PDB file of C-alpha atoms in Angstrom:
ATOM      1  CA  UNK A  13     151.349 235.712  93.362  1.00  0.00           C
ATOM      2  CA  UNK A  14     154.721 234.018  93.903  1.00  0.00           C
ATOM      3  CA  UNK A  15     155.442 230.432  92.879  1.00  0.00           C
ATOM      4  CA  UNK A  16     155.515 228.065  95.968  1.00  0.00           C
ATOM      5  CA  UNK A  17     158.356 226.059  94.380  1.00  0.00           C
ATOM      6  CA  UNK A  18     160.651 228.987  94.838  1.00  0.00           C
ATOM      7  CA  UNK A  19     160.637 228.554  98.632  1.00  0.00           C
ATOM      8  CA  UNK A  20     163.337 226.263 100.008  1.00  0.00           C
ATOM      9  CA  UNK A  21     162.252 222.786 101.053  1.00  0.00           C
ATOM     10  CA  UNK A  22     163.413 221.358 104.359  1.00  0.00           C
ATOM     11  CA  UNK A  23     165.632 218.280 103.694  1.00  0.00           C
ATOM     12  CA  UNK A  24     164.262 216.458 106.741  1.00  0.00           C
ATOM     13  CA  UNK A  25     160.672 216.836 105.472  1.00  0.00           C
ATOM     14  CA  UNK A  26     161.607 215.538 102.008  1.00  0.00           C
ATOM     15  CA  UNK A  27     163.290 212.480 103.545  1.00  0.00           C
ATOM     16  CA  UNK A  28     160.221 211.659 105.635  1.00  0.00           C
ATOM     17  CA  UNK A  29     157.986 211.868 102.554  1.00  0.00           C
ATOM     18  CA  UNK A  30     160.240 209.497 100.610  1.00  0.00           C
ATOM     19  CA  UNK A  31     160.242 206.994 103.478  1.00  0.00           C
ATOM     20  CA  UNK A  32     156.464 207.102 103.718  1.00  0.00           C
ATOM     21  CA  UNK A  33     156.136 206.492  99.963  1.00  0.00           C
ATOM     22  CA  UNK A  34     158.502 203.505 100.216  1.00  0.00           C
ATOM     23  CA  UNK A  35     156.506 202.034 103.106  1.00  0.00           C
ATOM     24  CA  UNK A  36     153.245 202.228 101.132  1.00  0.00           C
ATOM     25  CA  UNK A  37     154.803 200.510  98.113  1.00  0.00           C
ATOM     26  CA  UNK A  38     156.292 197.763 100.279  1.00  0.00           C
ATOM     27  CA  UNK A  39     152.936 197.093 101.978  1.00  0.00           C
ATOM     28  CA  UNK A  40     151.218 196.871  98.587  1.00  0.00           C
ATOM     29  CA  UNK A  41     153.738 194.322  97.341  1.00  0.00           C
ATOM     30  CA  UNK A  42     153.383 192.185 100.473  1.00  0.00           C
ATOM     31  CA  UNK A  43     149.582 192.186 100.138  1.00  0.00           C
ATOM     32  CA  UNK A  44     149.817 191.207  96.459  1.00  0.00           C
ATOM     33  CA  UNK A  45     152.107 188.269  97.243  1.00  0.00           C
ATOM     34  CA  UNK A  46     149.834 187.019 100.005  1.00  0.00           C
ATOM     35  CA  UNK A  47     146.753 187.053  97.750  1.00  0.00           C
ATOM     36  CA  UNK A  48     148.660 185.222  94.994  1.00  0.00           C
ATOM     37  CA  UNK A  49     149.910 182.371  97.159  1.00  0.00           C
ATOM     38  CA  UNK A  50     146.514 181.460  98.714  1.00  0.00           C
ATOM     39  CA  UNK A  51     144.707 180.208  95.484  1.00  0.00           C
ATOM     40  CA  UNK A  52     147.795 178.387  94.298  1.00  0.00           C
ATOM     41  CA  UNK A  53     148.101 176.365  97.488  1.00  0.00           C
ATOM     42  CA  UNK A  54     145.211 174.032  96.458  1.00  0.00           C
ATOM     43  CA  UNK A  55     146.813 173.302  93.082  1.00  0.00           C
ATOM     44  CA  UNK A  56     150.047 172.560  94.781  1.00  0.00           C
ATOM     45  CA  UNK A  57     148.386 169.991  97.052  1.00  0.00           C
ATOM     46  CA  UNK A  58     146.736 168.246  94.082  1.00  0.00           C
ATOM     47  CA  UNK A  59     149.988 168.098  92.167  1.00  0.00           C
ATOM     48  CA  UNK A  60     151.759 166.663  95.161  1.00  0.00           C
ATOM     49  CA  UNK A  61     149.073 163.966  95.594  1.00  0.00           C
ATOM     50  CA  UNK A  62     149.359 162.973  91.923  1.00  0.00           C
ATOM     51  CA  UNK A  63     153.072 162.723  91.983  1.00  0.00           C
ATOM     52  CA  UNK A  64     153.013 160.662  95.153  1.00  0.00           C
ATOM     53  CA  UNK A  65     151.061 157.889  93.401  1.00  0.00           C
ATOM     54  CA  UNK A  66     153.738 157.537  90.750  1.00  0.00           C
ATOM     55  CA  UNK A  67     156.814 155.356  91.421  1.00  0.00           C
ATOM     56  CA  UNK A  68     159.697 157.443  92.563  1.00  0.00           C
ATOM     57  CA  UNK A  69     163.013 156.977  90.787  1.00  0.00           C
ATOM     58  CA  UNK A  70     165.883 155.577  92.764  1.00  0.00           C
ATOM     59  CA  UNK A  71     167.843 158.286  94.500  1.00  0.00           C
ATOM     60  CA  UNK A  72     170.801 156.073  95.259  1.00  0.00           C
ATOM     61  CA  UNK A  73     172.722 157.294  92.213  1.00  0.00           C
ATOM     62  CA  UNK A  74     171.527 160.844  92.548  1.00  0.00           C
ATOM     63  CA  UNK A  75     174.336 163.256  93.305  1.00  0.00           C
ATOM     64  CA  UNK A  76     173.423 165.430  96.260  1.00  0.00           C
ATOM     65  CA  UNK A  77     173.474 169.076  95.490  1.00  0.00           C
ATOM     66  CA  UNK A  78     175.695 171.104  97.716  1.00  0.00           C
ATOM     67  CA  UNK A  79     173.730 173.182 100.121  1.00  0.00           C
ATOM     68  CA  UNK A  80     174.356 176.847 100.284  1.00  0.00           C
ATOM     69  CA  UNK A  81     176.789 177.419 103.085  1.00  0.00           C
ATOM     70  CA  UNK A  82     175.658 180.133 105.425  1.00  0.00           C
ATOM     71  CA  UNK A  83     177.895 183.134 105.422  1.00  0.00           C
ATOM     72  CA  UNK A  84     180.082 183.260 108.435  1.00  0.00           C
ATOM     73  CA  UNK A  85     179.486 186.618 109.984  1.00  0.00           C
ATOM     74  CA  UNK A  86     182.607 186.353 112.120  1.00  0.00           C
ATOM     75  CA  UNK A  87     185.100 185.651 109.333  1.00  0.00           C
ATOM     76  CA  UNK A  88     185.923 189.248 108.655  1.00  0.00           C
ATOM     77  CA  UNK A  89     186.077 190.039 112.340  1.00  0.00           C
ATOM     78  CA  UNK A  90     188.499 187.194 112.980  1.00  0.00           C
ATOM     79  CA  UNK A  91     190.749 188.167 110.087  1.00  0.00           C
ATOM     80  CA  UNK A  92     191.094 191.759 111.174  1.00  0.00           C
ATOM     81  CA  UNK A  93     193.238 192.453 114.243  1.00  0.00           C
ATOM     82  CA  UNK A  94     191.703 193.943 117.324  1.00  0.00           C
ATOM     83  CA  UNK A  95     192.457 197.576 117.837  1.00  0.00           C
ATOM     84  CA  UNK A  96     192.341 199.387 121.139  1.00  0.00           C
ATOM     85  CA  UNK A  97     191.806 203.037 120.459  1.00  0.00           C
ATOM     86  CA  UNK A  98     192.255 204.116 124.047  1.00  0.00           C
ATOM     87  CA  UNK A  99     195.119 201.796 125.029  1.00  0.00           C
ATOM     88  CA  UNK A 100     197.313 202.120 121.965  1.00  0.00           C
ATOM     89  CA  UNK A 101     199.082 199.163 120.389  1.00  0.00           C
ATOM     90  CA  UNK A 102     198.836 196.092 122.577  1.00  0.00           C
ATOM     91  CA  UNK A 103     201.810 193.714 122.511  1.00  0.00           C
ATOM     92  CA  UNK A 104     202.295 190.335 124.088  1.00  0.00           C
ATOM     93  CA  UNK A 105     205.597 188.666 124.935  1.00  0.00           C
ATOM     94  CA  UNK A 106     209.098 189.996 124.389  1.00  0.00           C
ATOM     95  CA  UNK A 107     211.005 190.975 121.278  1.00  0.00           C
ATOM     96  CA  UNK A 108     214.658 190.618 120.344  1.00  0.00           C
ATOM     97  CA  UNK A 109     215.181 194.367 120.432  1.00  0.00           C
ATOM     98  CA  UNK A 110     213.787 194.687 123.952  1.00  0.00           C
ATOM     99  CA  UNK A 111     216.413 195.478 126.616  1.00  0.00           C
ATOM    100  CA  UNK A 112     217.277 192.841 129.157  1.00  0.00           C
ATOM    101  CA  UNK A 113     215.234 192.936 132.357  1.00  0.00           C
ATOM    102  CA  UNK A 114     216.876 194.652 135.265  1.00  0.00           C
ATOM    103  CA  UNK A 115     218.621 192.322 137.640  1.00  0.00           C
ATOM    104  CA  UNK A 116     217.075 191.951 141.040  1.00  0.00           C
ATOM    105  CA  UNK A 117     220.554 191.731 142.610  1.00  0.00           C
ATOM    106  CA  UNK A 118     220.839 195.444 143.253  1.00  0.00           C
ATOM    107  CA  UNK A 119     223.793 196.543 145.410  1.00  0.00           C
ATOM    108  CA  UNK A 120     222.846 196.794 149.056  1.00  0.00           C
ATOM    109  CA  UNK A 121     225.980 196.977 151.169  1.00  0.00           C
ATOM    110  CA  UNK A 122     228.913 199.321 150.832  1.00  0.00           C
ATOM    111  CA  UNK A 123     231.083 196.537 149.409  1.00  0.00           C
ATOM    112  CA  UNK A 124     228.463 195.786 146.732  1.00  0.00           C
ATOM    113  CA  UNK A 125     228.399 199.443 145.677  1.00  0.00           C
ATOM    114  CA  UNK A 126     232.204 199.554 145.604  1.00  0.00           C
ATOM    115  CA  UNK A 127     232.443 196.418 143.445  1.00  0.00           C
ATOM    116  CA  UNK A 128     229.846 197.790 141.029  1.00  0.00           C
ATOM    117  CA  UNK A 129     231.773 201.069 140.905  1.00  0.00           C
ATOM    118  CA  UNK A 130     234.999 199.252 140.003  1.00  0.00           C
ATOM    119  CA  UNK A 131     233.166 197.286 137.311  1.00  0.00           C
ATOM    120  CA  UNK A 132     231.632 200.457 135.857  1.00  0.00           C
ATOM    121  CA  UNK A 133     235.016 202.175 135.892  1.00  0.00           C
ATOM    122  CA  UNK A 134     236.623 199.332 133.920  1.00  0.00           C
ATOM    123  CA  UNK A 135     233.787 199.560 131.375  1.00  0.00           C
ATOM    124  CA  UNK A 136     234.332 203.300 130.918  1.00  0.00           C
ATOM    125  CA  UNK A 137     231.140 204.413 132.701  1.00  0.00           C
ATOM    126  CA  UNK A 138     232.825 207.068 134.796  1.00  0.00           C
ATOM    127  CA  UNK A 139     229.632 208.893 135.775  1.00  0.00           C
ATOM    128  CA  UNK A 140     228.033 205.736 137.165  1.00  0.00           C
ATOM    129  CA  UNK A 141     231.236 204.723 138.930  1.00  0.00           C
ATOM    130  CA  UNK A 142     231.515 208.096 140.711  1.00  0.00           C
ATOM    131  CA  UNK A 143     227.935 207.848 141.972  1.00  0.00           C
ATOM    132  CA  UNK A 144     228.513 204.293 143.188  1.00  0.00           C
ATOM    133  CA  UNK A 145     231.767 205.286 144.901  1.00  0.00           C
ATOM    134  CA  UNK A 146     229.947 208.065 146.760  1.00  0.00           C
ATOM    135  CA  UNK A 147     227.201 205.719 147.910  1.00  0.00           C
ATOM    136  CA  UNK A 148     229.780 203.154 149.033  1.00  0.00           C
ATOM    137  CA  UNK A 149     231.766 205.657 151.108  1.00  0.00           C
ATOM    138  CA  UNK A 150     228.563 207.061 152.600  1.00  0.00           C
ATOM    139  CA  UNK A 151     227.641 203.603 153.862  1.00  0.00           C
ATOM    140  CA  UNK A 152     231.129 202.721 155.109  1.00  0.00           C
ATOM    141  CA  UNK A 153     234.216 204.928 155.106  1.00  0.00           C
ATOM    142  CA  UNK A 154     236.538 201.884 155.286  1.00  0.00           C
ATOM    143  CA  UNK A 155     235.027 200.101 152.293  1.00  0.00           C
ATOM    144  CA  UNK A 156     238.282 200.430 150.327  1.00  0.00           C
ATOM    145  CA  UNK A 157     240.187 198.402 152.932  1.00  0.00           C
ATOM    146  CA  UNK A 158     237.428 195.781 152.956  1.00  0.00           C
ATOM    147  CA  UNK A 159     237.644 195.532 149.173  1.00  0.00           C
ATOM    148  CA  UNK A 160     241.421 195.064 149.301  1.00  0.00           C
ATOM    149  CA  UNK A 161     241.183 192.353 151.950  1.00  0.00           C
ATOM    150  CA  UNK A 162     238.584 190.479 149.910  1.00  0.00           C
ATOM    151  CA  UNK A 163     240.191 190.658 146.462  1.00  0.00           C
ATOM    152  CA  UNK A 164     243.870 191.187 147.368  1.00  0.00           C
ATOM    153  CA  UNK A 165     244.552 189.321 150.623  1.00  0.00           C
ATOM    154  CA  UNK A 166     248.054 189.554 152.053  1.00  0.00           C
ATOM    155  CA  UNK A 167     248.352 185.752 152.190  1.00  0.00           C
ATOM    156  CA  UNK A 168     248.207 185.519 148.379  1.00  0.00           C
ATOM    157  CA  UNK A 169     251.561 187.322 147.976  1.00  0.00           C
ATOM    158  CA  UNK A 170     254.553 185.025 148.602  1.00  0.00           C
ATOM    159  CA  UNK A 171     257.113 186.219 151.085  1.00  0.00           C
ATOM    160  CA  UNK A 172     260.738 186.472 150.025  1.00  0.00           C
ATOM    161  CA  UNK A 173     263.224 184.276 151.796  1.00  0.00           C
ATOM    162  CA  UNK A 174     265.909 186.195 153.672  1.00  0.00           C
ATOM    163  CA  UNK A 175     269.327 186.068 152.068  1.00  0.00           C
ATOM    164  CA  UNK A 176     272.630 185.492 153.775  1.00  0.00           C
ATOM    165  CA  UNK A 177     273.163 188.190 156.364  1.00  0.00           C
ATOM    166  CA  UNK A 178     276.960 188.069 156.145  1.00  0.00           C
ATOM    167  CA  UNK A 179     278.155 187.838 152.537  1.00  0.00           C
ATOM    168  CA  UNK A 180     281.600 186.384 152.016  1.00  0.00           C
ATOM    169  CA  UNK A 181     282.752 189.107 149.633  1.00  0.00           C
ATOM    170  CA  UNK A 182     282.051 192.025 151.992  1.00  0.00           C
ATOM    171  CA  UNK A 183     285.039 194.332 152.529  1.00  0.00           C
ATOM    172  CA  UNK A 184     286.918 194.117 155.776  1.00  0.00           C
ATOM    173  CA  UNK A 185     286.184 197.722 156.699  1.00  0.00           C
ATOM    174  CA  UNK A 186     282.455 196.977 156.881  1.00  0.00           C
ATOM    175  CA  UNK A 187     281.239 195.365 160.098  1.00  0.00           C
ATOM    176  CA  UNK A 188     279.555 192.002 159.589  1.00  0.00           C
ATOM    177  CA  UNK A 189     276.315 192.721 161.416  1.00  0.00           C
ATOM    178  CA  UNK A 190     272.832 191.558 160.693  1.00  0.00           C
ATOM    179  CA  UNK A 191     271.243 193.364 157.789  1.00  0.00           C
ATOM    180  CA  UNK A 192     267.773 193.610 159.203  1.00  0.00           C
ATOM    181  CA  UNK A 193     267.088 197.124 160.350  1.00  0.00           C
ATOM    182  CA  UNK A 194     265.274 196.038 163.510  1.00  0.00           C
ATOM    183  CA  UNK A 195     268.304 194.186 164.818  1.00  0.00           C
ATOM    184  CA  UNK A 196     269.719 195.858 167.887  1.00  0.00           C
ATOM    185  CA  UNK A 197     266.506 197.598 168.927  1.00  0.00           C
ATOM    186  CA  UNK A 198     264.634 196.818 172.099  1.00  0.00           C
ATOM    187  CA  UNK A 199     261.734 194.396 172.077  1.00  0.00           C
ATOM    188  CA  UNK A 200     259.201 197.207 172.553  1.00  0.00           C
ATOM    189  CA  UNK A 201     260.375 199.048 169.442  1.00  0.00           C
ATOM    190  CA  UNK A 202     260.573 195.811 167.479  1.00  0.00           C
ATOM    191  CA  UNK A 203     257.002 194.859 168.411  1.00  0.00           C
ATOM    192  CA  UNK A 204     255.754 198.367 167.660  1.00  0.00           C
ATOM    193  CA  UNK A 205     257.318 198.472 164.206  1.00  0.00           C
ATOM    194  CA  UNK A 206     256.195 194.919 163.437  1.00  0.00           C
ATOM    195  CA  UNK A 207     252.595 195.919 164.159  1.00  0.00           C
ATOM    196  CA  UNK A 208     252.781 198.338 161.208  1.00  0.00           C
ATOM    197  CA  UNK A 209     253.241 195.495 158.706  1.00  0.00           C
ATOM    198  CA  UNK A 210     249.532 195.106 157.907  1.00  0.00           C
ATOM    199  CA  UNK A 211     248.867 198.834 157.563  1.00  0.00           C
ATOM    200  CA  UNK A 212     248.595 200.694 154.286  1.00  0.00           C
ATOM    201  CA  UNK A 213     249.450 204.206 153.199  1.00  0.00           C
ATOM    202  CA  UNK A 214     246.458 206.429 153.849  1.00  0.00           C
ATOM    203  CA  UNK A 215     245.728 209.485 151.767  1.00  0.00           C
ATOM    204  CA  UNK A 216     244.224 212.767 152.841  1.00  0.00           C
ATOM    205  CA  UNK A 217     240.785 212.822 154.367  1.00  0.00           C
ATOM    206  CA  UNK A 218     237.923 214.086 152.159  1.00  0.00           C
ATOM    207  CA  UNK A 219     237.188 217.794 152.576  1.00  0.00           C
ATOM    208  CA  UNK A 220     233.498 217.089 153.243  1.00  0.00           C
ATOM    209  CA  UNK A 221     231.445 214.079 154.244  1.00  0.00           C
ATOM    210  CA  UNK A 222     229.783 213.873 150.830  1.00  0.00           C
ATOM    211  CA  UNK A 223     232.902 214.144 148.664  1.00  0.00           C
ATOM    212  CA  UNK A 224     235.327 211.308 147.841  1.00  0.00           C
ATOM    213  CA  UNK A 225     238.837 211.389 149.303  1.00  0.00           C
ATOM    214  CA  UNK A 226     241.596 213.017 147.231  1.00  0.00           C
ATOM    215  CA  UNK A 227     243.676 210.607 145.149  1.00  0.00           C
ATOM    216  CA  UNK A 228     246.858 209.155 146.628  1.00  0.00           C
ATOM    217  CA  UNK A 229     248.906 207.550 143.822  1.00  0.00           C
ATOM    218  CA  UNK A 230     251.700 206.295 146.081  1.00  0.00           C
ATOM    219  CA  UNK A 231     249.190 204.240 148.067  1.00  0.00           C
ATOM    220  CA  UNK A 232     248.308 202.281 144.918  1.00  0.00           C
ATOM    221  CA  UNK A 233     251.899 201.356 144.045  1.00  0.00           C
ATOM    222  CA  UNK A 234     252.952 197.714 144.409  1.00  0.00           C
ATOM    223  CA  UNK A 235     255.395 196.858 147.157  1.00  0.00           C
ATOM    224  CA  UNK A 236     258.213 196.117 144.687  1.00  0.00           C
ATOM    225  CA  UNK A 237     258.054 199.523 142.995  1.00  0.00           C
ATOM    226  CA  UNK A 238     257.816 201.335 146.303  1.00  0.00           C
ATOM    227  CA  UNK A 239     260.938 199.545 147.557  1.00  0.00           C
ATOM    228  CA  UNK A 240     262.857 200.594 144.439  1.00  0.00           C
ATOM    229  CA  UNK A 241     261.770 204.211 144.939  1.00  0.00           C
ATOM    230  CA  UNK A 242     263.011 204.089 148.523  1.00  0.00           C
ATOM    231  CA  UNK A 243     266.321 202.693 147.287  1.00  0.00           C
ATOM    232  CA  UNK A 244     266.840 205.622 144.923  1.00  0.00           C
ATOM    233  CA  UNK A 245     265.965 208.043 147.716  1.00  0.00           C
ATOM    234  CA  UNK A 246     268.520 206.401 149.994  1.00  0.00           C
ATOM    235  CA  UNK A 247     271.215 206.510 147.320  1.00  0.00           C
ATOM    236  CA  UNK A 248     270.553 210.184 146.660  1.00  0.00           C
ATOM    237  CA  UNK A 249     270.217 211.301 150.277  1.00  0.00           C
ATOM    238  CA  UNK A 250     270.319 209.024 153.298  1.00  0.00           C
ATOM    239  CA  UNK A 251     268.904 211.723 155.554  1.00  0.00           C
ATOM    240  CA  UNK A 252     265.813 212.030 153.361  1.00  0.00           C
ATOM    241  CA  UNK A 253     265.470 208.262 153.454  1.00  0.00           C
ATOM    242  CA  UNK A 254     265.463 208.341 157.248  1.00  0.00           C
ATOM    243  CA  UNK A 255     262.954 211.200 157.360  1.00  0.00           C
ATOM    244  CA  UNK A 256     260.507 209.154 155.291  1.00  0.00           C
ATOM    245  CA  UNK A 257     259.795 207.126 158.414  1.00  0.00           C
ATOM    246  CA  UNK A 258     258.075 210.189 159.892  1.00  0.00           C
ATOM    247  CA  UNK A 259     255.499 210.390 157.096  1.00  0.00           C
ATOM    248  CA  UNK A 260     253.249 207.513 158.165  1.00  0.00           C
ATOM    249  CA  UNK A 261     253.373 204.168 159.931  1.00  0.00           C
ATOM    250  CA  UNK A 262     253.677 202.221 156.706  1.00  0.00           C
ATOM    251  CA  UNK A 263     256.693 204.275 155.649  1.00  0.00           C
ATOM    252  CA  UNK A 264     258.235 203.773 159.084  1.00  0.00           C
ATOM    253  CA  UNK A 265     257.897 200.017 158.674  1.00  0.00           C
ATOM    254  CA  UNK A 266     259.425 200.053 155.179  1.00  0.00           C
ATOM    255  CA  UNK A 267     262.332 202.293 156.155  1.00  0.00           C
ATOM    256  CA  UNK A 268     263.213 200.305 159.258  1.00  0.00           C
ATOM    257  CA  UNK A 269     262.735 196.820 157.803  1.00  0.00           C
ATOM    258  CA  UNK A 270     263.735 197.202 154.151  1.00  0.00           C
ATOM    259  CA  UNK A 271     266.879 195.109 153.824  1.00  0.00           C
ATOM    260  CA  UNK A 272     267.280 194.944 150.073  1.00  0.00           C
ATOM    261  CA  UNK A 273     269.891 197.690 150.128  1.00  0.00           C
ATOM    262  CA  UNK A 274     272.029 198.218 153.200  1.00  0.00           C
ATOM    263  CA  UNK A 275     274.248 201.219 153.645  1.00  0.00           C
ATOM    264  CA  UNK A 276     277.321 201.283 155.842  1.00  0.00           C
ATOM    265  CA  UNK A 277     279.340 204.363 156.635  1.00  0.00           C
ATOM    266  CA  UNK A 278     282.672 204.506 158.419  1.00  0.00           C
ATOM    267  CA  UNK A 279     283.887 207.692 160.073  1.00  0.00           C
ATOM    268  CA  UNK A 280     287.342 208.621 161.289  1.00  0.00           C
ATOM    269  CA  UNK A 281     288.390 211.448 163.597  1.00  0.00           C
ATOM    270  CA  UNK A 282     291.480 213.084 162.175  1.00  0.00           C
ATOM    271  CA  UNK A 283     293.760 215.417 164.093  1.00  0.00           C
ATOM    272  CA  UNK A 284     293.638 218.800 162.424  1.00  0.00           C
ATOM    273  CA  UNK A 285     297.041 219.860 163.751  1.00  0.00           C
ATOM    274  CA  UNK A 286     298.571 221.889 166.556  1.00  0.00           C
ATOM    275  CA  UNK A 287     297.061 225.228 165.568  1.00  0.00           C
ATOM    276  CA  UNK A 288     293.612 223.945 164.627  1.00  0.00           C
ATOM    277  CA  UNK A 289     290.700 224.913 166.801  1.00  0.00           C
ATOM    278  CA  UNK A 290     288.653 221.759 166.211  1.00  0.00           C
ATOM    279  CA  UNK A 291     289.432 218.274 165.015  1.00  0.00           C
ATOM    280  CA  UNK A 292     288.035 217.038 161.692  1.00  0.00           C
ATOM    281  CA  UNK A 293     285.536 214.235 161.212  1.00  0.00           C
ATOM    282  CA  UNK A 294     286.277 212.661 157.839  1.00  0.00           C
ATOM    283  CA  UNK A 295     284.522 209.941 155.874  1.00  0.00           C
ATOM    284  CA  UNK A 296     286.467 206.729 155.809  1.00  0.00           C
ATOM    285  CA  UNK A 297     284.130 204.758 153.561  1.00  0.00           C
ATOM    286  CA  UNK A 298     280.613 204.455 152.232  1.00  0.00           C
ATOM    287  CA  UNK A 299     279.321 201.145 150.879  1.00  0.00           C
ATOM    288  CA  UNK A 300     276.032 199.664 149.724  1.00  0.00           C
ATOM    289  CA  UNK A 301     275.096 196.005 149.697  1.00  0.00           C
ATOM    290  CA  UNK A 302     272.651 194.659 147.086  1.00  0.00           C
ATOM    291  CA  UNK A 303     270.913 191.580 148.430  1.00  0.00           C
ATOM    292  CA  UNK A 304     269.590 190.584 145.008  1.00  0.00           C
ATOM    293  CA  UNK A 305     273.044 190.333 143.409  1.00  0.00           C
ATOM    294  CA  UNK A 306     275.015 189.724 146.636  1.00  0.00           C
ATOM    295  CA  UNK A 307     277.428 192.518 145.743  1.00  0.00           C
ATOM    296  CA  UNK A 308     279.027 195.333 147.683  1.00  0.00           C
ATOM    297  CA  UNK A 309     279.651 198.653 146.018  1.00  0.00           C
ATOM    298  CA  UNK A 310     281.456 201.766 147.177  1.00  0.00           C
ATOM    299  CA  UNK A 311     279.747 205.093 146.651  1.00  0.00           C
ATOM    300  CA  UNK A 312     281.344 208.473 146.371  1.00  0.00           C
ATOM    301  CA  UNK A 313     279.862 211.267 148.422  1.00  0.00           C
ATOM    302  CA  UNK A 314     278.563 214.484 146.959  1.00  0.00           C
ATOM    303  CA  UNK A 315     280.416 216.501 149.583  1.00  0.00           C
ATOM    304  CA  UNK A 316     283.849 215.071 150.267  1.00  0.00           C
ATOM    305  CA  UNK A 317     284.842 217.970 152.494  1.00  0.00           C
ATOM    306  CA  UNK A 318     285.520 216.965 156.100  1.00  0.00           C
ATOM    307  CA  UNK A 319     283.066 217.968 158.786  1.00  0.00           C
ATOM    308  CA  UNK A 320     284.229 219.737 161.906  1.00  0.00           C
ATOM    309  CA  UNK A 321     283.514 217.966 165.136  1.00  0.00           C
ATOM    310  CA  UNK A 322     281.681 220.998 166.499  1.00  0.00           C
ATOM    311  CA  UNK A 323     279.124 220.706 163.696  1.00  0.00           C
ATOM    312  CA  UNK A 324     278.271 217.077 164.277  1.00  0.00           C
ATOM    313  CA  UNK A 325     278.729 216.683 167.994  1.00  0.00           C
ATOM    314  CA  UNK A 326     274.988 217.023 168.529  1.00  0.00           C
ATOM    315  CA  UNK A 327     274.509 213.720 166.691  1.00  0.00           C
ATOM    316  CA  UNK A 328     276.776 211.808 169.056  1.00  0.00           C
TER     317      UNK A 328
END
């Protein structure tokens, strides 16, 4: 017959048996304490009655014993921080490393977007500036002109005083006429050209509605540099200088009213001789007047050959 101890014992059954044994021992101890305290209660009463008849010593000089302080059950809980397992780390307030809160003054109008785009471009944020430029031009196609009128008004630039129209050191071969280009024109042409004064040079239109306009560097040039460029064009080729007025209204105004450099040409019709078929139209002089230095200078022509009258009669 096999030994019963060889069979495995269920751990749950062994635990229940140990608990039952502990309960029986605890009940026996409680019963023993109760039976011991009942007979000793009478002796305690007699001892208390005997001691009450004796004079009690003065307790004035008796040092009170410190009472046992009850253990604060919440001390450990208060010392340990609260943890939120589902919400993660909970923080209150702001830290120094936190980024600044976003400003509530977000750009609304086209001018606001354009100003923010200019600011981003100066800070080197080219991607943000391009997006802001696109939004600005979507809202208003003329936002660039509005920006110029707000930050660069025409009244802030001082106007130059006109110089003497008839300098004293001008050569006798040059007629002493007014230097302003509009002098001698009819009032209609004068008023028309004067209306172009407030206009600016416009670049090409954008290829699509969603794309920005192509760059136009000459439109961004200051007035002083543009006038110098026109002067060099006029010195190199007067015909090209005159054709610049056909480019746009602003160029027409500058070409017809620019009086910094004035060019005078004198022509003479020379007789080519008895056997010549046509007479010759020769240059008699070519001068330029600088209003800044009040000087006249004579220029030499690239082609000093005389022109035949038949070739230039269409310009008469």
